[in-house]
Short mmCIF file of C-alpha atoms in Angstrom, two decimals:
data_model
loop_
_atom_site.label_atom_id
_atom_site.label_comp_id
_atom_site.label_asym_id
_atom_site.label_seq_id
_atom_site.Cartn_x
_atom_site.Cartn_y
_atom_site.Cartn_z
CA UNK T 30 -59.75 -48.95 80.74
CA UNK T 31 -58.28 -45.82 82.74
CA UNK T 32 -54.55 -47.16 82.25
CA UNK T 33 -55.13 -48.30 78.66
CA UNK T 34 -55.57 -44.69 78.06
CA UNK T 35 -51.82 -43.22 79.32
CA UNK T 36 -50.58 -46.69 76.80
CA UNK T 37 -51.97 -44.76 73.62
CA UNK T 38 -51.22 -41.35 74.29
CA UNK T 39 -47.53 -42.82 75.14
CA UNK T 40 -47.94 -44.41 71.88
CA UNK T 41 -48.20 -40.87 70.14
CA UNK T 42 -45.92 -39.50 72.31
CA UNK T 43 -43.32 -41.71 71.12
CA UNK T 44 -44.20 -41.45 67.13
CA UNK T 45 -43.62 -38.02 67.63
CA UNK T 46 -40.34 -38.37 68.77
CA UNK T 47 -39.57 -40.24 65.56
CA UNK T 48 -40.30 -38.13 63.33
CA UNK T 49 -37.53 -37.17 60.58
CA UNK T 50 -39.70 -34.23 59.80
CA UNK T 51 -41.91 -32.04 62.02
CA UNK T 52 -45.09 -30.03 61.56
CA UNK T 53 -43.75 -26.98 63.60
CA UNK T 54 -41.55 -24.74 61.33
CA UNK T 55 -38.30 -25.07 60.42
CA UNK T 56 -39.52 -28.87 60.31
CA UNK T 57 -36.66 -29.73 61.85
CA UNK T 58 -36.38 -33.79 62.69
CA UNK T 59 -37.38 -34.70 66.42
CA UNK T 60 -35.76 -38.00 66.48
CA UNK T 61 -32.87 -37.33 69.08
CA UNK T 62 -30.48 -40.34 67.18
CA UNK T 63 -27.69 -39.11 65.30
CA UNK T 64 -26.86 -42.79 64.28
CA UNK T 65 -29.02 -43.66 61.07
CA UNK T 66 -29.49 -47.20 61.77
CA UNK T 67 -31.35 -46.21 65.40
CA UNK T 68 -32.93 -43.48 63.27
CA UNK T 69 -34.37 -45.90 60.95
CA UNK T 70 -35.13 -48.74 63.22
CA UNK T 71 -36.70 -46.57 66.13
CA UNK T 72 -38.88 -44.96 63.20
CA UNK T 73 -39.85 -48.08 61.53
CA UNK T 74 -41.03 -49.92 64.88
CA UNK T 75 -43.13 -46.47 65.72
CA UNK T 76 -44.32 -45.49 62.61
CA UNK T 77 -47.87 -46.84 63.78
CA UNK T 78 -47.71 -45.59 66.95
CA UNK T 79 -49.74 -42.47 66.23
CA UNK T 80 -52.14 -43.81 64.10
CA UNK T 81 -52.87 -46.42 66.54
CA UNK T 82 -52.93 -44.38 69.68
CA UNK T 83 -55.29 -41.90 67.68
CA UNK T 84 -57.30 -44.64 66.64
CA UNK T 85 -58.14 -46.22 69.77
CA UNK T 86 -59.20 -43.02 71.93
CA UNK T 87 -61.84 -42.78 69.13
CA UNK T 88 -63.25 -46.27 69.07
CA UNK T 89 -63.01 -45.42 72.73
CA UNK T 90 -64.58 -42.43 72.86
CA UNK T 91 -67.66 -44.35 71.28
CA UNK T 92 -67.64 -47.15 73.53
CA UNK T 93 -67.43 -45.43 76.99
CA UNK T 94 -70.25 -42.78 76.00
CA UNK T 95 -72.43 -45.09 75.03
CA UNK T 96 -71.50 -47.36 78.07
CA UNK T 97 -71.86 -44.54 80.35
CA UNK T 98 -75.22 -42.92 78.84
CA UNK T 99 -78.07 -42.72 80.95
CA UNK T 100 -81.86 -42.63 79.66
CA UNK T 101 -83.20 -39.41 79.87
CA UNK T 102 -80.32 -37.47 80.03
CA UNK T 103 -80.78 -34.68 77.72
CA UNK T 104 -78.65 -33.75 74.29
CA UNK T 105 -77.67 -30.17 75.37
CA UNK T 106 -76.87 -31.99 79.18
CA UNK T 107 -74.46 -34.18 77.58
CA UNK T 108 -73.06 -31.64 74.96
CA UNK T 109 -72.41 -29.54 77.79
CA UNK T 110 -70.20 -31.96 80.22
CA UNK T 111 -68.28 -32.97 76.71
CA UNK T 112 -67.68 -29.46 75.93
CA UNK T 113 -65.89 -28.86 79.35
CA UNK T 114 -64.09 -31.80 79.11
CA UNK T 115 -62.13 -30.98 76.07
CA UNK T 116 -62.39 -26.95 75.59
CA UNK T 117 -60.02 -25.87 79.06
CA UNK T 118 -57.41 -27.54 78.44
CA UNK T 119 -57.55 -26.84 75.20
CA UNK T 120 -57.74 -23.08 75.05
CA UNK T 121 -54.82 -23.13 78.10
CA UNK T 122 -52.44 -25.56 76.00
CA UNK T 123 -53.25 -23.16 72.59
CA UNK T 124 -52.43 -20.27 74.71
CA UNK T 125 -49.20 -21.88 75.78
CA UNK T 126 -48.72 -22.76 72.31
CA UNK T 127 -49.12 -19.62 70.37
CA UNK T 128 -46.73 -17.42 73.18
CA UNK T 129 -44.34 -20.29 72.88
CA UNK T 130 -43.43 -20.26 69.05
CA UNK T 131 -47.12 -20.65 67.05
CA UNK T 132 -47.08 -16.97 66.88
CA UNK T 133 -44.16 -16.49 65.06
CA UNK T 134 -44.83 -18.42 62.15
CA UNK T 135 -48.99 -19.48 62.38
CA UNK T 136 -51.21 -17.56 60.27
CA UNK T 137 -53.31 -15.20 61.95
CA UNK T 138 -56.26 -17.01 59.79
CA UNK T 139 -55.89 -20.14 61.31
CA UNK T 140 -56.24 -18.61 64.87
CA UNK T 141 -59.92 -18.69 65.68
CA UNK T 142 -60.20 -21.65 63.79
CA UNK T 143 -57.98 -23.67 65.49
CA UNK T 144 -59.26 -21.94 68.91
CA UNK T 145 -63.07 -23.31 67.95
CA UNK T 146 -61.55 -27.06 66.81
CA UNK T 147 -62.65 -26.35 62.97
CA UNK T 148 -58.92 -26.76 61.64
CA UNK T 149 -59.24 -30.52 60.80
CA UNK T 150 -61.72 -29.99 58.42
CA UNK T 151 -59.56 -27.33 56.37
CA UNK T 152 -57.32 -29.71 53.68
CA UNK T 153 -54.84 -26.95 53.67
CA UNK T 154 -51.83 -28.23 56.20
CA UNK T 155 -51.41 -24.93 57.07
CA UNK T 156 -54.52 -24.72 59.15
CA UNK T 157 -55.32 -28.17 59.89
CA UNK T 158 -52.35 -29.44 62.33
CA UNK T 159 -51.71 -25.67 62.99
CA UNK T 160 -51.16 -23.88 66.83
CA UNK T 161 -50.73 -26.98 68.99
CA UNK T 162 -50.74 -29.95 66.18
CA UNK T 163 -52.61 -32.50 68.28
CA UNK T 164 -55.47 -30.84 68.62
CA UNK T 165 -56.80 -31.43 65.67
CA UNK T 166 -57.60 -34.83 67.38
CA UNK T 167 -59.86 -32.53 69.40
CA UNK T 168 -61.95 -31.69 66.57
CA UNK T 169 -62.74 -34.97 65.58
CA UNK T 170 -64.49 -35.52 69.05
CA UNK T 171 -66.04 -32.15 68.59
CA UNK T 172 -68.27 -33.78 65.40
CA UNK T 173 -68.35 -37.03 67.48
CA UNK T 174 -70.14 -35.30 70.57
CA UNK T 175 -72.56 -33.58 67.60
CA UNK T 176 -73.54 -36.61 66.15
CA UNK T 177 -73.85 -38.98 69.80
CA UNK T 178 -77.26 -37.14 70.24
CA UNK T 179 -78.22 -38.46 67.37
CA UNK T 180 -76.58 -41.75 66.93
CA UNK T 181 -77.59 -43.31 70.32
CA UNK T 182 -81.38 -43.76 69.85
CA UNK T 183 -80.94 -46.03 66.23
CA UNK T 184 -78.32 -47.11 67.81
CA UNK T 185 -80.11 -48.25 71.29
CA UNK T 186 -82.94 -49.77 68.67
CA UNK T 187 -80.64 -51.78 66.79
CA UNK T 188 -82.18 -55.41 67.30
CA UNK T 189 -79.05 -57.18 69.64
CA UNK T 190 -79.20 -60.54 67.03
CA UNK T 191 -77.68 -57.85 64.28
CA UNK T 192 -75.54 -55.81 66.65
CA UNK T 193 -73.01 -58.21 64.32
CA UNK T 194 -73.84 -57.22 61.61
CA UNK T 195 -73.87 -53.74 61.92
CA UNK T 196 -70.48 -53.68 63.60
CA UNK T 197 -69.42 -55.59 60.55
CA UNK T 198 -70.46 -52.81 57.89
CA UNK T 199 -68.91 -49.95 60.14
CA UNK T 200 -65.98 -51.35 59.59
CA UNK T 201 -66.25 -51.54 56.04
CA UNK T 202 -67.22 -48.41 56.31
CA UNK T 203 -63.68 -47.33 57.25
CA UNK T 204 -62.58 -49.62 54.58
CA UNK T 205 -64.34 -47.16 52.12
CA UNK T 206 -62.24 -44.43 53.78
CA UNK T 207 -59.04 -46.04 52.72
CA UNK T 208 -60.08 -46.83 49.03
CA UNK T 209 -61.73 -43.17 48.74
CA UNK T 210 -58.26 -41.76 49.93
CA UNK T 211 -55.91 -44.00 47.48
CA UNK T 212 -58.49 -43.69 44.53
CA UNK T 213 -60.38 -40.66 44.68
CA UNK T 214 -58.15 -38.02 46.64
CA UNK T 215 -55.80 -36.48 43.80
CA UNK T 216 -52.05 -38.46 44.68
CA UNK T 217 -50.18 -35.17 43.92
CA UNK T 218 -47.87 -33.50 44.89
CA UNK T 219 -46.93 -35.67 47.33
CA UNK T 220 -46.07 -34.30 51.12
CA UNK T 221 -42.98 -34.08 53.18
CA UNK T 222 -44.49 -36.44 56.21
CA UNK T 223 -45.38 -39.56 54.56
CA UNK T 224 -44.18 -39.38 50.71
CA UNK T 225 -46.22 -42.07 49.32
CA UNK T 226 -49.38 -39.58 49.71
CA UNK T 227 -50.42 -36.27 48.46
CA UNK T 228 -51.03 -33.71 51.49
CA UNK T 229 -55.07 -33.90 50.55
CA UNK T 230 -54.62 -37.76 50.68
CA UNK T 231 -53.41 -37.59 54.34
CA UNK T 232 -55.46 -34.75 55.63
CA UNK T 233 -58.45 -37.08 54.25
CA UNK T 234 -57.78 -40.31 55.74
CA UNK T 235 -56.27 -38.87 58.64
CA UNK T 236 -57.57 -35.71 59.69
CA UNK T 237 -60.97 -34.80 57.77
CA UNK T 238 -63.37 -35.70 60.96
CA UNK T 239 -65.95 -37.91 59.15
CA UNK T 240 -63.83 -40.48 57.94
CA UNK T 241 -63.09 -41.19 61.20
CA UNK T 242 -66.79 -41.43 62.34
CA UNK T 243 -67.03 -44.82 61.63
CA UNK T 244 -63.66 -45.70 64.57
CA UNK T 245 -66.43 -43.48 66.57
CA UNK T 246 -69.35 -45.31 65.77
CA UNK T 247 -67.99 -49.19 66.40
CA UNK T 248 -66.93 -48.12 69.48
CA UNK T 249 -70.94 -47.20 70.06
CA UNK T 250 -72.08 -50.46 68.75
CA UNK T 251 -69.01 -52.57 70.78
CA UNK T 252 -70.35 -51.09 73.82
CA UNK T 253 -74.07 -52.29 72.80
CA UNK T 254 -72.80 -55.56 72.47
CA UNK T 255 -71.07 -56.12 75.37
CA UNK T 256 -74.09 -55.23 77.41
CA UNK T 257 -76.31 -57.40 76.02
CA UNK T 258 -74.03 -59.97 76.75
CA UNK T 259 -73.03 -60.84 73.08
CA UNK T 260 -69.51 -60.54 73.74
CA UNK T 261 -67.28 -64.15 73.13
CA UNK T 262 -64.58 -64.73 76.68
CA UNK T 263 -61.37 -62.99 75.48
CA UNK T 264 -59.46 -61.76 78.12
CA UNK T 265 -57.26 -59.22 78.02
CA UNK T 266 -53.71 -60.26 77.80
CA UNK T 267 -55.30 -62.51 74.56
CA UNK T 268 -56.56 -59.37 73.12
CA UNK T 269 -53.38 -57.43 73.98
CA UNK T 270 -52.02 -60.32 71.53
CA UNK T 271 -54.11 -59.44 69.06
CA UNK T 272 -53.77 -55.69 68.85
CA UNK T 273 -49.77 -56.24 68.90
CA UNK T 274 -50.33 -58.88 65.76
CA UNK T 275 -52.79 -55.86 64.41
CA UNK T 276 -50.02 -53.26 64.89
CA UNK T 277 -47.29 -55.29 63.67
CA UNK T 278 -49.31 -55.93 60.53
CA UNK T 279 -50.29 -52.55 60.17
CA UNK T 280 -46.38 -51.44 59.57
CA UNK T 281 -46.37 -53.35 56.35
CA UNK T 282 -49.35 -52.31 54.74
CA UNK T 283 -49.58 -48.98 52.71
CA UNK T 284 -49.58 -46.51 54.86
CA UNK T 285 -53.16 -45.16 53.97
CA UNK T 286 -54.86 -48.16 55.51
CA UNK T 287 -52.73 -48.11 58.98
CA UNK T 288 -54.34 -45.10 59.72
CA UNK T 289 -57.09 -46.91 61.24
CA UNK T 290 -58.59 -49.69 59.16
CA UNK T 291 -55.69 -52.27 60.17
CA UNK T 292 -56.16 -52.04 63.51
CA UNK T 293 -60.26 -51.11 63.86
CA UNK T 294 -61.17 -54.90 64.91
CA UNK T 295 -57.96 -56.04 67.45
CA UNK T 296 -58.20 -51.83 69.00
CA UNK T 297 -62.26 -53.17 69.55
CA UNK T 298 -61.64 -56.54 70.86
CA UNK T 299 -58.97 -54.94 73.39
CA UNK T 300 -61.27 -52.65 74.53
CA UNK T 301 -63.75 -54.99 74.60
CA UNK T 302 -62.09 -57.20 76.94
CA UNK T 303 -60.70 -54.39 79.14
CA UNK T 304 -64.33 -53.45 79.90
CA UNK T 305 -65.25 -56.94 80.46
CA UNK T 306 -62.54 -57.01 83.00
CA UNK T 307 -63.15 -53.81 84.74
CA UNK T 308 -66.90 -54.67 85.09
CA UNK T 309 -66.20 -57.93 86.69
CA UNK T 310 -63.37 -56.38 89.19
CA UNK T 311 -60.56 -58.53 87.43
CA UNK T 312 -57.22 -57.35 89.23
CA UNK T 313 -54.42 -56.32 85.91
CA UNK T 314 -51.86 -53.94 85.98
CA UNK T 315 -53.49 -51.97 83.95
CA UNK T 316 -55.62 -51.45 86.73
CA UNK T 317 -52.81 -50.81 89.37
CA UNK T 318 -52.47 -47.21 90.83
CA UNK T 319 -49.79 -45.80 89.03
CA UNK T 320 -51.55 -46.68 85.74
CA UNK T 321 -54.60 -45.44 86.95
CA UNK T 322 -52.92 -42.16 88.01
CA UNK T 323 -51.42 -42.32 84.18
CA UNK T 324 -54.93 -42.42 82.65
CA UNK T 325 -56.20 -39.45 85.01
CA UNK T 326 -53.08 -37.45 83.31
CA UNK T 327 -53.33 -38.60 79.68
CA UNK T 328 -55.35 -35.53 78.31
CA UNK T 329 -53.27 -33.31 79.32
CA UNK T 330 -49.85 -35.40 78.30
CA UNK T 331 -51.61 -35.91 74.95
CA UNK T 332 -52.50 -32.15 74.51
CA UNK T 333 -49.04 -31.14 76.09
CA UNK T 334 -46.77 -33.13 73.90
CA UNK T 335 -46.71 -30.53 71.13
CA UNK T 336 -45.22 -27.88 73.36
CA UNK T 337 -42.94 -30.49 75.27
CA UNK T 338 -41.74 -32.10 72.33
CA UNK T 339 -41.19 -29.41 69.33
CA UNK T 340 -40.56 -26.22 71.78
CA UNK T 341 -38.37 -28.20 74.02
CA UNK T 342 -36.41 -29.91 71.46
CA UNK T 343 -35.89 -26.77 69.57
CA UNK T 344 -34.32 -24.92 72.96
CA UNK T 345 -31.56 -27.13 73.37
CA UNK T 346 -30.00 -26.92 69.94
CA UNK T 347 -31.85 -26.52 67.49
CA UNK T 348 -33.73 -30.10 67.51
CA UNK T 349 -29.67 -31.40 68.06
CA UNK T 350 -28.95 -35.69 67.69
CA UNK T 351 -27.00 -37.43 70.36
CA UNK T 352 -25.20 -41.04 70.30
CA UNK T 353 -27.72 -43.69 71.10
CA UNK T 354 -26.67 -43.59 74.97
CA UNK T 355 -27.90 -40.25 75.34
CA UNK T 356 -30.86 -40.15 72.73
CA UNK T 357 -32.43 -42.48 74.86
CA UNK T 358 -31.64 -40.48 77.68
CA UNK T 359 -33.71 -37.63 76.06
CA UNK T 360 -36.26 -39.19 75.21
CA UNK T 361 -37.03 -40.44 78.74
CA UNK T 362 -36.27 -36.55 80.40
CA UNK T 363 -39.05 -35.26 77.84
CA UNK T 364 -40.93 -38.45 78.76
CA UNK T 365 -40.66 -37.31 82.44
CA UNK T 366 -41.18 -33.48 81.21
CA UNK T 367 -44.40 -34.28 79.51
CA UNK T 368 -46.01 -36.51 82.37
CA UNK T 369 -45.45 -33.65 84.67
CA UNK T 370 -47.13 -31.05 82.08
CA UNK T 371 -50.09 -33.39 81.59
CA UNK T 372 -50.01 -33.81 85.98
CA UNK T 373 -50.36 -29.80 85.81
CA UNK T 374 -52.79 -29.73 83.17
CA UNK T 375 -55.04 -32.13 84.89
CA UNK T 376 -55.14 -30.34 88.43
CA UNK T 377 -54.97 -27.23 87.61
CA UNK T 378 -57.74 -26.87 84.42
CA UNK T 379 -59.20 -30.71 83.76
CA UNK T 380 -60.09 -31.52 87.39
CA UNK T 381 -61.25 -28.51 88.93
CA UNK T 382 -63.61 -27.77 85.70
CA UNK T 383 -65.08 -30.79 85.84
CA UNK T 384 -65.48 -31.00 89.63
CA UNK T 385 -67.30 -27.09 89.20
CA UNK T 386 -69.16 -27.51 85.93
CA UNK T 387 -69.29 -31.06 84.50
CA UNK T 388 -71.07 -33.53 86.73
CA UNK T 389 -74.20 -34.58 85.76
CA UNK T 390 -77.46 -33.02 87.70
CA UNK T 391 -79.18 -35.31 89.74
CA UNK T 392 -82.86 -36.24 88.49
CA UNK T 393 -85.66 -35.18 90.64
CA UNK T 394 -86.49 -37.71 92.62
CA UNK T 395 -89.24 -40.40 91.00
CA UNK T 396 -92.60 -40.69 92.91
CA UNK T 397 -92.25 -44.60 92.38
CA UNK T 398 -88.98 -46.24 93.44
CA UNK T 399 -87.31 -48.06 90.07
CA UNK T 400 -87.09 -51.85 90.56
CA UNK T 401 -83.50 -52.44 91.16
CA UNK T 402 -81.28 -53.44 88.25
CA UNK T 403 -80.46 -57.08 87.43
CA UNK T 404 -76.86 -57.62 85.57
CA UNK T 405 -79.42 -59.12 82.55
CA UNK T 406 -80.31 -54.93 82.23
CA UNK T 407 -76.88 -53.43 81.21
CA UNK T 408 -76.77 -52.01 84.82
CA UNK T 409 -73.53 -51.95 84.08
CA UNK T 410 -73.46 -48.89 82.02
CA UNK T 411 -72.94 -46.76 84.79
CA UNK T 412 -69.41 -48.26 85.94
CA UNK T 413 -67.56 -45.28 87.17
CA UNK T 414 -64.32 -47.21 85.82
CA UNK T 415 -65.90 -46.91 82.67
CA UNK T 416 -67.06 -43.20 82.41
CA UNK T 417 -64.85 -41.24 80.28
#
């Protein structure tokens, strides 16, 4: 589960160095090819890549806090441990940011809200992908971590023969998302990032945080149903299968519903079987060291990418192309670049906040020892492998 987390933030990573057209001002393309064929063929095969990296820490997110929950442990307890899991290395990386080049050409009204993680609900461009443009992501989770407090308990009494079911409508749910943003959300004018849309078209689907409660919310109801043992053998390289056939069909759908619709059900199954896997000790490289070490850094090499990317790219040239030979070359030094800024990120502000301020207090002790757990009780819940 850890190294499945460094795969999608490389996933972003690599959209972003796609793009024809940036969000940091002068917009200037981040692709490194100068040849249009690589141009077009590198962007084609990633032009899911950040929807579907996006996509999965969400269902994600749902699935490992619910999987890691304890009974008892109070709403302001958990709030609090989210809070300083997400906030650091956010305020350090908008720092960085807004000395770096935000400054120059961010408005000072988007400042505090961008700070606080309110930009993604704001349809105006301008303000929503604004200072350090992946952390809007960050305010997504913000409403997420709101609305777990209140989600878990229904959730917890949902009966386990219509666990099913439920998961079923949630992701119809999302399929509501996609028809409300191609039917409802005025089509024009449309934007400079992906022209079949209006800009209020993608900041809805995309970025508005609850239309993307329901990714949040199967990930909740997954993790129910793998505890109560509900959940059909799939192991993971099958499921891998799957969310590659998911991806690959996302690419030729309308764009509005491979934000996250396309690939809800294969991004569930693969996490799914991932935590099947880990809870069972099942050896996979995605288990291995390094890509264990690679999960412990992905925050930060998500929430650094903005800076590495878009500021370094604009220092050598102006955002300048290369022949193929050399593109590629680029792309794996700011590759390198980035891993090392999340590395940084992660011992210097993740790490030490959590290890000061974000563990969980230990209960007082109970006057009657519990009976000890059976794997029939969803023990399991408390797999540190698991804990997000």
């Amino acid at each position: 589960m850890t190294g499945l987390r460094f795969v999608a933030a490389l996933l972003v990573f690599l959209y972003h160095t796609s793009q024809f057209v940036t969000p940091v001002p002068p917009n200037l393309p981040a692709t490194p090819f100068a040849d249009p064929d690589w141009q077009a063929g590198y962007a084609k095969v990633l032009a899911g890549g950040g929807f579907v990296g996006v996509s999965f820490f969400f269902i994600l997110s749902g699935f490992v806090l619910t999987w890691s929950t304890r009974p008892g442990d109070s709403g302001w307890s958990f709030l609090r441990r989210r809070l300083l899991k997400i906030y650091p290395t956010h305020i350090v990386t908008w720092a960085i940011a807004m000395i770096l080049f935000a400054a120059a050409f961010t408005p000072v009204s988007t400042w505090l809200p961008n700070l606080l993680l309110l930009h993604p609900f704001f349809p105006d461009a301008l303000m929503s992908i604004s200072v350090n443009p992946p952390s809007w992501s960050l305010g997504c989770e913000l409403l997420f971590y709101l609305l777990f407090p209140l989600l878990i308990h229904p959730i917890r009494r949902i009966a386990d023969s219509r666990l099913w079911a439920w998961a079923g409508a949630t992701v119809l749910g999302g399929f509501a998302v996609v028809l409300t943003t191609l039917y409802v959300i005025p089509d024009t004018p449309k934007g400079p990032f992906i022209p079949e849309l209006s800009m209020q078209q993608f900041w809805f689907g995309y970025f508005f945080p609850p239309a993307r409660v329901f990714e949040f919310v199967l990930g909740m109801l997954l993790a129910r149903i793998v505890i109560a043992g509900l959940w059909p053998r799939i192991g993971v390289l099958s499921a891998t299968g799957m969310a590659t056939g998911g991806y690959s069909l996302s690419l030729s759908l309308p764009t509005a519903y491979a934000f996250s619709f396309a690939t809800m059900v294969p991004l569930g199954i693969l996490i799914c079987a991932a935590a099947v896997a880990d809870r069972e000790g099942r050896r996979t490289l995605l288990a291995s060291r390094p890509m264990q070490w690679l999960g412990d850094v992905s925050f930060g090499f998500y929430m650094a990418q903005g800076i590495v990317l878009y500021h370094g790219r604009a220092l050598f040239g102006d955002n300048q192309q290369y022949g193929t030979g050399v593109a590629i070359a680029v792309i794996l030094a700011f590759l390198v670049a980035n891993v090392i800024a999340g590395w940084l990120l992660f011992v210097t502000v993740e790490r030490p906040v959590m290890r000061r301020w974000g563990r969980r207090k230990s209960p007082p002790p109970a006057a009657v020892p519990p009976p000890a757990p059976t794997p029939a009780t969803g023990s399991e819940v408390g797999s540190p492998a698991l804990r997000d």
